Coordinates of C-alpha atoms and ligand atoms in Angstrom, one line a residue:
X475 CA 119.7 148.2 92.8
X476 CA 116.9 149.5 95.0
X477 CA 114.4 151.9 93.5
X478 CA 112.0 154.4 94.9
X479 CA 108.7 155.8 93.5
X480 CA 106.3 158.3 95.2
X481 CA 103.1 159.8 94.0
X482 CA 100.7 162.5 95.2
X483 CA 97.8 163.3 92.8
X484 CA 94.3 162.7 91.7
X485 CA 94.8 159.3 90.1
X486 CA 94.8 155.8 91.8
X487 CA 98.3 155.7 93.3
X488 CA 98.7 152.0 93.1
X489 CA 98.6 152.1 89.2
X490 CA 101.2 154.8 89.1
X491 CA 103.5 153.2 91.7
X492 CA 103.3 149.7 90.1
X493 CA 104.1 151.2 86.6
X494 CA 106.9 153.2 88.0
X495 CA 108.4 150.2 89.8
X496 CA 108.1 148.2 86.6
X497 CA 110.2 150.9 84.9
X498 CA 112.8 150.5 87.6
X499 CA 112.9 146.7 87.2
X500 CA 116.0 146.9 85.0
X501 CA 118.1 148.1 88.0
X502 CA 117.9 144.6 89.6
X503 CA 115.9 143.7 92.7
X504 CA 114.6 140.8 94.6
X505 CA 111.4 142.1 96.2
X506 CA 109.0 145.0 95.9
X507 CA 106.2 146.8 97.8
X508 CA 103.9 149.7 97.9
X509 CA 102.1 151.8 100.6
X510 CA 99.0 153.5 99.3
X511 CA 97.3 156.2 101.4
X512 CA 93.6 157.0 101.5
X513 CA 93.2 159.7 104.1
X514 CA 94.6 158.2 107.3
X515 CA 94.2 154.7 106.0
X516 CA 97.5 153.2 104.8
X517 CA 97.5 149.9 102.8
X518 CA 100.9 148.1 102.5
X519 CA 101.4 145.3 100.1
X520 CA 104.9 143.8 99.7
X521 CA 106.2 140.7 98.1
X522 CA 109.4 138.8 97.5
X523 CA 109.9 138.2 93.8
X524 CA 109.0 140.2 90.7
X525 CA 106.7 143.2 90.2
X526 CA 104.2 140.8 88.6
X527 CA 103.9 139.0 91.9
X528 CA 103.3 142.2 93.7
X529 CA 100.8 143.3 91.1
X530 CA 98.8 140.0 91.7
X531 CA 98.8 140.7 95.4
X532 CA 97.4 144.3 95.1
X533 CA 93.6 144.5 95.2
X534 CA 92.3 145.5 91.8
X535 CA 90.5 148.7 93.0
X536 CA 92.8 149.7 95.7
X537 CA 91.7 153.2 96.7
X538 CA 94.1 155.9 97.5
X539 CA 95.7 158.7 95.6
X540 CA 99.1 159.0 97.3
X541 CA 101.7 156.5 98.1
X542 CA 105.3 155.2 98.0
X543 CA 106.8 152.2 96.3
X544 CA 110.1 150.3 96.4
X545 CA 112.1 147.6 94.7
X546 CA 114.6 146.1 97.1
X547 CA 118.0 144.6 96.4
X548 CA 118.8 143.0 99.7
X549 CA 121.7 144.2 101.8
X550 CA 120.5 143.7 105.4
X551 CA 118.3 140.7 106.1
X552 CA 117.2 137.9 103.8
X553 CA 115.0 138.2 100.8
X554 CA 111.4 137.8 102.0
X555 CA 108.0 139.6 102.2
X556 CA 108.7 141.0 105.7
X557 CA 112.0 142.5 104.9
X558 CA 110.6 144.2 101.7
X559 CA 109.9 147.9 101.8
X560 CA 107.9 149.9 102.8
X561 CA 108.7 149.6 106.5
X562 CA 106.7 151.1 109.4
X563 CA 107.0 151.9 113.0
X564 CA 105.2 149.6 115.4
X565 CA 101.9 151.6 115.3
X566 CA 102.0 151.7 111.5
X567 CA 101.7 155.5 111.5
X568 CA 105.0 156.1 109.6
X569 CA 105.8 154.3 106.3
X570 CA 109.3 154.6 104.8
X571 CA 111.0 153.4 101.6
X572 CA 114.8 153.7 101.6
X573 CA 117.8 153.2 99.2
X574 CA 121.2 153.0 100.7
X575 CA 122.7 151.7 103.9
X576 CA 122.4 153.0 107.5
X577 CA 125.7 152.1 109.1
X578 CA 124.8 152.8 112.7
X579 CA 121.4 151.1 112.6
X580 CA 122.4 148.4 115.1
X581 CA 123.2 151.0 117.8
X582 CA 120.0 153.0 117.0
X583 CA 117.9 149.8 117.0
X584 CA 119.2 148.7 120.4
X585 CA 118.5 152.1 121.9
X586 CA 115.0 152.1 120.4
X587 CA 114.3 148.6 121.7
X588 CA 115.4 149.7 125.2
X589 CA 112.9 152.4 124.9
X590 CA 110.1 149.9 124.1
X591 CA 110.0 150.0 120.3
X592 CA 109.2 146.6 118.7
X593 CA 110.9 145.6 115.5
X594 CA 109.5 143.3 112.9
X595 CA 112.3 143.0 110.3
X596 CA 116.0 142.5 109.9
X597 CA 116.5 145.6 107.9
X598 CA 118.4 148.8 108.6
X599 CA 115.5 150.8 107.1
X600 CA 113.1 150.0 109.9
X601 CA 115.0 152.1 112.4
X602 CA 114.2 155.1 110.2
X603 CA 110.5 154.6 110.5
X604 CA 110.8 154.2 114.3
X605 CA 113.0 157.3 114.7
X606 CA 110.7 159.4 112.6
X607 CA 107.7 158.2 114.7
X608 CA 109.6 159.1 117.9
X609 CA 110.5 162.6 116.6
X610 CA 107.0 163.3 115.3
X611 CA 105.1 166.1 117.1
X612 CA 102.7 167.2 114.4
X613 CA 105.3 168.2 111.8
X614 CA 106.6 165.5 109.4
X615 CA 109.3 167.6 107.8
X616 CA 110.8 168.4 111.2
X617 CA 110.5 164.8 112.4
X618 CA 112.3 163.6 109.3
X619 CA 115.1 166.2 109.7
X620 CA 115.6 165.3 113.4
X621 CA 115.7 161.6 112.6
X622 CA 118.2 162.2 109.8
X623 CA 120.6 163.9 112.2
X624 CA 121.0 160.6 114.0
X625 CA 121.7 158.5 110.9
X626 CA 125.1 157.6 109.6
X627 CA 125.3 156.2 106.1
X628 CA 123.6 156.8 102.8
X629 CA 120.0 157.3 102.0
X630 CA 117.5 158.2 99.4
X631 CA 114.1 158.0 101.2
X632 CA 110.4 158.7 101.0
X633 CA 108.2 159.0 104.0
X634 CA 104.5 159.2 104.7
X635 CA 102.7 159.8 108.0
X636 CA 99.0 159.0 108.7
X637 CA 98.5 162.3 110.5
X638 CA 99.5 164.2 107.3
X639 CA 97.6 162.4 104.5
X640 CA 98.4 163.4 100.9
X641 CA 102.0 164.4 101.8
X642 CA 105.4 162.7 101.1
X643 CA 108.7 163.8 102.4
X644 CA 111.8 162.8 100.6
X645 CA 115.5 163.2 101.5
X646 CA 118.8 162.4 99.9
X647 CA 122.3 161.6 101.1
X648 CA 124.4 159.6 98.8
X649 CA 121.5 157.9 97.0
X650 CA 119.7 159.7 94.1
X651 CA 116.3 161.2 94.4
X652 CA 114.4 163.4 91.9
X653 CA 111.1 165.2 92.1
X654 CA 108.8 165.2 89.1
X655 CA 106.6 168.2 88.7
X656 CA 103.3 167.5 87.0
X657 CA 100.0 169.3 86.6
X658 CA 98.1 168.8 89.8
X659 CA 100.3 165.8 90.6
X660 CA 103.9 165.3 91.9
X661 CA 106.3 162.4 91.6
X662 CA 109.3 161.3 93.6
X663 CA 111.8 158.7 92.3
X664 CA 115.3 157.4 92.5
X665 CA 115.5 157.5 88.7
X666 CA 113.7 159.6 86.1
X667 CA 112.6 156.5 84.2
X668 CA 110.0 155.9 86.9
X669 CA 108.2 159.2 86.1
X670 CA 108.9 159.9 82.5
X671 CA 105.6 158.6 81.3
X672 CA 103.9 161.4 83.3
X673 CA 106.2 164.4 83.4
X674 CA 109.5 165.6 81.8
X675 CA 110.0 168.3 84.5
X676 CA 112.5 167.2 87.1
X677 CA 114.1 168.7 90.1
X678 CA 117.2 166.8 91.2
X679 CA 118.0 166.7 94.9
X680 CA 121.6 167.0 96.1
X681 CA 123.0 165.4 99.2
X682 CA 121.6 167.0 102.4
X683 CA 118.4 168.2 100.7
X684 CA 114.9 167.3 101.5
X685 CA 111.6 167.8 99.7
X686 CA 108.0 167.9 100.9
X687 CA 105.4 167.4 98.3
X688 CA 101.6 167.3 98.0
X689 CA 99.7 167.0 94.7
X690 CA 99.7 170.7 94.1
X691 CA 103.0 172.0 95.5
X692 CA 106.4 171.2 96.8
X693 CA 109.1 172.8 98.9
X694 CA 112.7 172.0 99.2
X695 CA 114.9 172.6 102.3
X696 CA 118.0 171.4 104.0
X697 CA 118.7 169.6 107.3
X698 CA 118.6 173.0 109.1
X699 CA 115.1 173.8 107.6
X700 CA 116.6 176.5 105.3
X701 CA 114.5 176.9 102.2
X702 CA 116.2 176.0 98.9
X703 CA 115.2 177.2 95.4
X704 CA 116.0 174.8 92.7
X705 CA 115.8 174.9 88.9
X706 CA 113.3 172.6 87.1
X707 CA 115.2 170.7 84.4
X708 CA 113.9 168.9 81.3
X709 CA 114.3 165.2 81.0
X710 CA 115.7 164.7 77.5
X711 CA 115.1 161.0 77.0
X712 CA 112.0 159.8 75.2
X713 CA 109.5 157.3 76.4
X714 CA 109.9 155.0 73.4
X715 CA 113.5 154.6 74.3
X716 CA 112.3 152.7 77.4
X717 CA 110.4 150.1 75.3
X718 CA 111.8 147.0 73.6
X719 CA 110.9 148.3 70.1
X720 CA 110.1 144.8 68.7
X721 CA 113.0 143.0 70.3
X722 CA 112.5 140.2 72.8
X723 CA 115.0 141.7 75.2
X724 CA 116.5 145.1 76.0
X725 CA 120.0 143.6 75.6
X726 CA 119.4 142.5 72.0
X727 CA 117.8 145.9 71.2
X728 CA 120.8 147.7 72.8
X729 CA 123.4 145.6 71.0
X730 CA 121.6 146.4 67.7
X731 CA 121.4 150.1 68.4
X732 CA 125.1 150.5 68.4
X733 CA 125.6 152.0 64.9
X734 CA 123.2 154.7 66.0
X735 CA 124.5 155.2 69.5
X736 CA 128.1 155.5 68.3
X737 CA 127.0 158.1 65.7
X738 CA 125.3 160.1 68.5
X739 CA 128.5 160.1 70.5
X740 CA 130.3 161.6 67.6
X741 CA 127.5 164.0 66.6
X742 CA 128.6 167.6 66.5
X743 CA 132.0 166.7 67.9
X744 CA 134.0 166.0 64.8
X745 CA 135.5 169.1 63.1
X746 CA 136.7 168.3 59.6
X747 CA 137.8 171.9 59.0
X748 CA 140.2 171.8 62.0
X749 CA 140.8 168.0 61.7
X750 CA 140.1 167.7 65.4
X751 CA 137.4 167.0 67.9
X752 CA 135.2 169.5 70.0
X753 CA 134.3 168.4 73.5
X754 CA 132.6 171.5 74.9
X755 CA 131.8 170.0 78.3
X756 CA 135.4 169.5 79.3
X757 CA 135.4 173.0 80.6
X758 CA 139.1 173.3 79.9
X759 CA 140.9 175.7 77.6
X760 CA 143.4 174.6 75.0
X761 CA 146.2 176.0 77.3
X762 CA 145.0 173.9 80.2
X763 CA 144.8 170.8 78.0
X764 CA 148.3 171.4 76.8
X765 CA 149.6 171.3 80.3
X766 CA 148.2 167.9 81.0
X767 CA 151.1 165.5 81.5
X768 CA 149.2 162.3 82.4
X769 CA 145.7 160.9 82.2
X770 CA 144.2 158.5 84.8
X771 CA 140.9 156.8 84.1
X772 CA 138.8 155.5 87.0
X773 CA 135.8 153.2 86.7
X774 CA 134.2 149.9 87.5
X775 CA 133.2 146.8 85.4
X776 CA 132.5 147.4 81.8
X777 CA 133.2 151.1 82.1
X778 CA 136.6 150.2 83.5
X779 CA 137.4 148.1 80.4
X780 CA 136.2 151.0 78.2
X781 CA 138.6 153.2 80.3
X782 CA 141.4 150.7 79.6
X783 CA 140.8 151.0 75.9
X784 CA 140.9 154.7 76.3
X785 CA 144.2 154.6 78.2
X786 CA 145.8 152.4 75.5
X787 CA 144.6 154.8 72.9
X788 CA 145.7 157.9 74.6
X789 CA 149.2 156.5 75.0
X790 CA 149.4 155.2 71.4
X791 CA 147.7 158.0 69.6
X792 CA 148.2 161.1 71.7
X793 CA 151.5 159.9 73.2
X794 CA 150.4 160.9 76.7
X795 CA 151.0 158.6 79.6
X796 CA 147.6 157.1 80.5
X797 CA 146.4 154.4 82.9
X798 CA 143.1 153.0 84.0
X799 CA 142.3 151.9 87.5
X800 CA 139.4 150.3 89.3
X801 CA 137.5 153.0 91.2
X802 CA 137.0 150.7 94.2
X803 CA 140.8 150.5 94.6
X804 CA 141.4 154.2 94.0
X805 CA 139.3 155.4 96.9
X806 CA 141.2 153.6 99.6
X807 CA 144.8 153.7 98.3
X808 CA 145.4 157.3 99.3
X809 CA 146.0 158.2 95.6
X810 CA 148.8 160.6 94.7
X811 CA 147.2 163.5 92.8
X812 CA 149.6 165.6 90.7
X813 CA 148.4 168.9 89.3
X814 CA 149.3 168.0 85.8
X815 CA 147.3 164.8 85.8
X816 CA 143.8 164.8 84.3
X817 CA 141.3 162.3 85.7
X818 CA 138.3 160.8 83.9
X819 CA 135.7 158.9 85.8
X820 CA 133.6 156.7 83.5
X821 CA 130.1 155.6 84.5
X822 CA 127.1 154.7 82.4
X823 CA 124.7 155.3 85.3
X824 CA 126.7 158.2 86.9
X825 CA 125.7 156.7 90.2
X826 CA 128.0 153.8 90.9
X827 CA 129.1 154.2 94.5
X828 CA 132.7 153.0 94.0
X829 CA 133.3 155.4 91.2
X830 CA 131.4 158.3 92.8
X831 CA 133.4 158.0 96.1
X832 CA 136.7 157.6 94.2
X833 CA 135.8 160.8 92.3
X834 CA 135.1 162.7 95.6
X835 CA 138.4 161.5 97.1
X836 CA 140.3 162.7 94.1
X837 CA 138.6 166.0 94.2
X838 CA 139.3 166.4 97.9
X839 CA 143.0 166.0 96.9
X840 CA 142.6 168.8 94.4
X841 CA 142.3 166.7 91.2
X842 CA 140.4 167.9 88.1
X843 CA 137.9 165.1 87.4
X844 CA 135.9 164.8 84.2
X845 CA 132.9 162.5 83.9
X846 CA 132.1 160.3 80.9
X847 CA 128.5 159.4 81.7
X848 CA 125.2 158.5 80.0
X849 CA 122.5 159.3 82.5
X850 CA 121.9 163.0 82.3
X851 CA 121.5 164.7 85.7
X852 CA 123.1 161.8 87.6
X853 CA 125.4 162.5 90.6
X854 CA 128.8 162.0 88.8
X855 CA 128.0 164.5 86.0
X856 CA 126.7 166.9 88.5
X857 CA 129.6 166.8 90.8
X858 CA 132.5 166.4 88.3
X859 CA 134.5 169.4 87.1
X860 CA 133.3 168.9 83.6
X861 CA 132.8 166.0 81.2
X862 CA 131.2 164.4 78.2
X863 CA 127.9 162.8 77.9
X864 CA 128.0 159.6 75.7
X865 CA 124.4 160.1 74.6
X866 CA 123.7 156.4 74.1
X867 CA 120.2 156.8 75.3
X868 CA 118.8 154.7 78.3
X869 CA 120.6 151.4 78.8
X870 CA 118.1 149.2 80.4
X871 CA 119.6 145.6 80.2
X872 CA 121.7 145.0 83.2
X873 CA 124.6 144.0 81.0
X874 CA 126.2 147.0 79.5
X875 CA 126.7 147.0 75.7
X876 CA 126.0 150.2 73.8
X877 CA 127.4 152.2 76.7
X878 CA 130.8 150.5 76.2
X879 CA 131.1 151.5 72.5
X880 CA 129.9 155.0 73.3
X881 CA 132.3 155.4 76.1
X882 CA 135.2 154.3 73.9
X883 CA 133.9 156.7 71.2
X884 CA 134.4 159.6 73.6
X885 CA 138.0 158.5 74.2
X886 CA 138.7 158.3 70.5
X887 CA 137.5 161.9 70.3
X888 CA 139.5 163.0 73.3
X889 CA 142.6 161.2 72.0
X890 CA 142.2 163.0 68.6
X891 CA 141.9 166.3 70.3
X892 CA 145.0 165.8 72.4
X893 CA 147.0 164.3 69.5
X894 CA 146.2 167.3 67.3
X895 CA 147.4 169.6 70.0
X896 CA 150.7 167.8 70.1
X897 CA 152.2 165.9 67.2
X898 CA 149.3 165.1 64.8
X899 CA 149.3 167.0 61.5
X900 CA 146.2 168.2 59.9
X901 CA 146.4 165.3 57.4
X902 CA 146.8 162.8 60.1
X903 CA 143.8 164.2 62.0
X904 CA 141.8 164.3 58.8
X905 CA 142.6 160.7 58.0
X906 CA 141.7 159.6 61.5
X907 CA 138.3 161.4 61.4
X908 CA 137.5 159.9 58.0
X909 CA 138.0 156.4 59.3
X910 CA 136.3 157.1 62.6
X911 CA 133.3 158.3 60.6
X912 CA 133.0 154.9 59.0
X913 CA 132.8 153.1 62.3
X914 CA 129.0 153.3 62.7
X915 CA 128.5 151.7 59.3
X916 CA 131.2 149.0 60.0
X917 CA 129.5 148.2 63.3
X918 CA 126.3 147.9 61.2
X919 CA 128.0 145.3 59.0
X920 CA 129.2 143.3 62.1
X921 CA 125.6 143.3 63.3
X922 CA 124.4 141.9 60.0
X923 CA 126.7 138.9 60.5
X924 CA 125.0 138.0 63.8
X925 CA 123.6 134.7 62.5
X926 CA 127.1 133.3 62.2
X927 CA 127.9 134.3 65.8
X928 CA 124.6 132.8 66.9
X929 CA 125.4 129.5 65.2
X930 CA 128.7 129.2 67.0
X931 CA 127.3 130.4 70.3
X932 CA 124.6 127.7 70.3
X933 CA 127.2 125.0 69.5
X934 CA 129.5 126.1 72.4
X935 CA 126.9 127.3 75.0
X936 CA 127.1 124.1 77.0
X937 CA 130.8 124.3 77.8
X938 CA 131.5 125.2 81.4
X939 CA 134.6 127.4 81.0
X940 CA 135.9 129.8 78.4
X941 CA 139.0 131.9 78.0
X942 CA 138.9 135.2 76.1
X943 CA 142.3 136.4 74.8
X944 CA 143.5 139.5 73.1
X945 CA 146.5 141.9 73.1
X946 CA 147.1 145.6 73.0
X947 CA 143.9 147.5 72.7
X948 CA 142.1 144.2 72.2
X949 CA 143.1 142.9 75.7
X950 CA 140.5 145.0 77.5
X951 CA 138.0 143.9 74.8
X952 CA 138.8 140.3 75.7
X953 CA 138.2 141.1 79.4
X954 CA 134.9 142.7 78.4
X955 CA 133.9 139.6 76.4
X956 CA 134.6 137.3 79.4
X957 CA 132.6 139.6 81.7
X958 CA 129.7 139.7 79.3
X959 CA 129.6 135.9 79.0
X960 CA 129.8 135.2 82.7
X961 CA 127.3 137.8 83.9
X962 CA 124.4 136.8 81.7
X963 CA 125.0 133.1 80.9
X964 CA 126.7 132.2 84.2
X965 CA 129.3 130.3 82.3
X966 CA 132.7 130.7 83.9
X967 CA 134.9 132.9 81.7
X968 CA 138.3 134.5 82.1
X969 CA 139.9 137.2 80.1
X970 CA 143.7 137.4 79.7
X971 CA 146.3 139.0 77.5
X972 CA 147.0 136.3 74.9
X973 CA 150.6 136.5 75.8
X974 CA 149.9 135.8 79.5
X975 CA 148.3 132.4 79.1
X976 CA 151.7 130.7 79.0
X977 CA 152.4 132.1 82.4
X978 CA 149.7 130.0 84.0
X979 CA 146.2 129.9 82.4
X980 CA 147.3 127.5 79.7
X981 CA 147.1 124.8 82.4
X982 CA 143.3 125.1 82.0
X983 CA 143.3 124.2 78.3
X984 CA 141.7 120.9 77.3
X985 CA 139.0 119.9 74.8
X986 CA 136.3 121.2 77.1
X987 CA 137.7 124.7 77.5
X988 CA 137.3 126.8 74.4
X989 CA 139.4 129.9 73.9
X990 CA 138.1 133.0 72.1
X991 CA 141.0 134.8 70.4
X992 CA 140.8 138.3 69.1
X993 CA 143.2 138.3 66.2
X994 CA 144.4 141.8 65.3
X995 CA 145.6 143.1 62.0
X996 CA 148.8 144.8 63.2
X997 CA 152.2 144.0 64.5
X998 CA 150.9 141.8 67.3
X999 CA 149.0 139.4 64.9
X1000 CA 151.8 136.9 64.6
X1001 CA 152.3 136.8 68.3
X1002 CA 148.6 136.1 68.8
X1003 CA 148.8 133.3 66.1
X1004 CA 151.7 131.8 68.2
X1005 CA 149.4 131.8 71.3
X1006 CA 146.6 130.2 69.3
X1007 CA 149.0 127.4 68.2
X1008 CA 150.1 126.8 71.7
X1009 CA 146.4 126.3 72.7
X1010 CA 145.7 124.1 69.7
X1011 CA 148.8 122.0 70.5
X1012 CA 147.2 121.2 73.8
X1013 CA 143.9 120.1 72.4
X1014 CA 142.0 123.4 73.0
X1015 CA 139.2 124.5 70.7
X1016 CA 139.7 128.0 69.3
X1017 CA 137.1 130.5 68.2
X1018 CA 138.8 133.4 66.4
X1019 CA 137.4 136.8 65.8
X1020 CA 139.4 137.9 62.8
X1021 CA 139.5 140.5 60.1
X1022 CA 138.1 139.9 56.6
X1023 CA 140.9 138.7 54.3
X1024 CA 143.0 137.0 57.0
X1025 CA 142.8 133.7 55.2
X1026 CA 145.8 132.1 56.9
X1027 CA 143.7 131.8 60.1
X1028 CA 141.3 129.4 58.4
X1029 CA 143.6 126.4 58.8
X1030 CA 144.6 127.2 62.4
X1031 CA 141.3 127.6 64.3
X1032 CA 138.1 125.8 64.7
X1033 CA 135.6 128.6 64.2
X1034 CA 135.9 132.1 62.7
X1035 CA 133.8 135.2 63.3
X1036 CA 134.7 137.8 60.7
X1037 CA 134.7 141.6 61.1
X1038 CA 135.3 144.1 58.3
X1039 CA 138.6 145.7 57.7
X1040 CA 139.5 149.1 59.2
X1041 CA 142.7 150.6 60.5
X1042 CA 144.2 148.7 63.5
X1043 CA 143.3 151.4 66.1
X1044 CA 139.5 150.9 65.5
X1045 CA 139.1 147.1 66.1
X1046 CA 137.8 147.5 69.7
X1047 CA 134.6 148.8 68.1
X1048 CA 134.3 145.9 65.7
X1049 CA 135.5 143.1 67.9
X1050 CA 133.5 143.8 71.0
X1051 CA 130.2 143.5 69.2
X1052 CA 130.5 139.8 68.3
X1053 CA 131.5 139.1 71.9
X1054 CA 128.3 140.8 73.1
X1055 CA 126.3 138.8 70.6
X1056 CA 128.1 135.6 71.6
X1057 CA 127.2 136.1 75.3
X1058 CA 123.6 137.0 74.4
X1059 CA 123.0 133.9 72.3
X1060 CA 124.7 131.6 74.7
X1061 CA 122.6 133.0 77.6
X1062 CA 119.4 132.6 75.6
X1063 CA 120.3 129.1 74.7
X1064 CA 120.8 128.3 78.4
X1065 CA 117.4 129.9 79.2
X1066 CA 118.8 132.7 81.3
X1067 CA 117.0 135.9 82.1
X1068 CA 119.2 138.0 79.8
X1069 CA 118.0 141.4 80.8
X1070 CA 118.0 140.8 84.6
X1071 CA 120.7 138.2 85.4
X1072 CA 120.7 136.8 88.9
X1073 CA 122.3 138.7 91.7
X1074 CA 123.2 141.7 89.6
X1075 CA 122.0 145.3 89.7
X1076 CA 122.2 147.9 86.9
X1077 CA 123.4 150.7 89.1
X1078 CA 125.5 149.6 92.0
X1079 CA 124.9 152.4 94.6
X1080 CA 126.5 150.7 97.5
X1081 CA 130.1 150.0 98.1
Ligands
F6R2279 C1 128.6 144.9 83.2 C2 128.1 146.1 83.8 C3 128.8 146.5 85.1 C4 129.0 148.1 85.0 C5 129.6 148.6 86.4 C6 129.8 150.1 86.3 O1 127.8 144.6 82.1 O2 127.1 146.7 83.5 O3 130.1 146.0 85.2 O4 129.7 148.5 84.0 O5 128.7 148.2 87.4 O6 128.6 150.7 86.1 P1 128.5 152.2 85.7 O7 129.1 152.3 84.3 O8 127.1 152.6 85.7 O9 129.4 153.0 86.6

């Protein structure tokens, strides 16, 4: 979604802003703009479309060493040059970029209009520029604070005023903002990726905090002007992780990184001596964990499907009641929080509004909430009561892939920990770890078979509808396969429990609607075969993802994607990868923008 970059320093600001915006492209956006200041002269250039369109519109030697930039994902007002940020008041003295939504903007706008202000855009953001201009009496920090008192809603924002050249004021409420501390230069961004090329020293703002920066210094304060001291934290990601590393797309790179990223999720957490797992960040003693009677997992999209795998696993392996729920639903259903229930919120970005707000609601009701996140320093890991980083490294493609396998990795570790505390013997724990330890290599073998998936994907990419079907722990994997295909190829796909199709979806089956079946290697296998036969009997084409050695399947289905053998609990790792590859190759075949599919944003920071 929207992205913010700000810069004060000695270098040409336009270069830094455009480069920072380019790094934020992955978040999804539909227009972009910058405001560059040279003394009291502000140059604003904004464009519908991609950063390259903006870059072409920016004069080559644009002078100015401070400025703000923005990528917009439209919420109020259509996608066009005018509605792109930065926005100004009518005299152009104040320039603002803003992430989030101002809920009372209409009331504020009408009042400002009645006072003589003239508006040029349909956005909610423009009211902020007018309000700050109205409140300004020679002190930008004070004007911003006074304006913020009147706003209802969420914001991460950056503001400049012509009367105070070389200064940027930022503020956060519900939309992330981080300060980058350089040597004789300062950065402001909604995401550390925008500044990592220049500094690894970051100060994260919390809600209700503001920052005022110039090239040499910064101060932080709250809405009542009270000074705040904050720690400078190190950004741990490396710049190379933000590059494609020889791949054509980030998605392909990230799919192929999964042996390594799963290994990182396990690293230092498997304890062979104790035949258990160590998850230090949980902040819970063994006694507290033993008192947990139930686990609830709360998440959105792919993270929700990973949470479903986790819930299945916890019930099956750890024999603890567990359930996954959509974060968007949890927030408003007045959830019943019991003291013995442990909550996990799962979020790659750690910023998803639905998940963050659900977490806060649960915490208000007294729940203990643990985060399973990737982005270090994001809001969910900061506000949760503890948690586990998945360490998959930056995920830049909009479609989540390596985060899914790393998220489930964490649930395998947690399930082992809980199982060992309850009924699992040392030998059982040991055996589980030995097999879990093989997973990165087995995922590597699946990736080596990508050509076969590609061949099938190219043959089927021109179909309009697909079904993805699985059972047990492979049911959420089927849902994930359908999501992957629809979001990047725009082919309509539905995921179901294989058993469920006879209750309705089987009506969709014909020669034109292929079904992708995940064929397990356990007690449910024969049931899945029965469902396949039901589809075949109705003329449906079947692509099976099946285990090496399952030869009986050869005569039943049209296409087979093979995965290596493991024990039945671990197939979610091995079977999701071919589905990611299938979606990727189908989308490429159809000429889609795989990394930045239409209408989607990487980090969905609005409800
Ligand atoms: C799908 C996808 C989304 C996200 C969802 C939650 O490929 O990426 O469905 O999984 O928006 O995002 P996070 O995990 O950042 O909370």
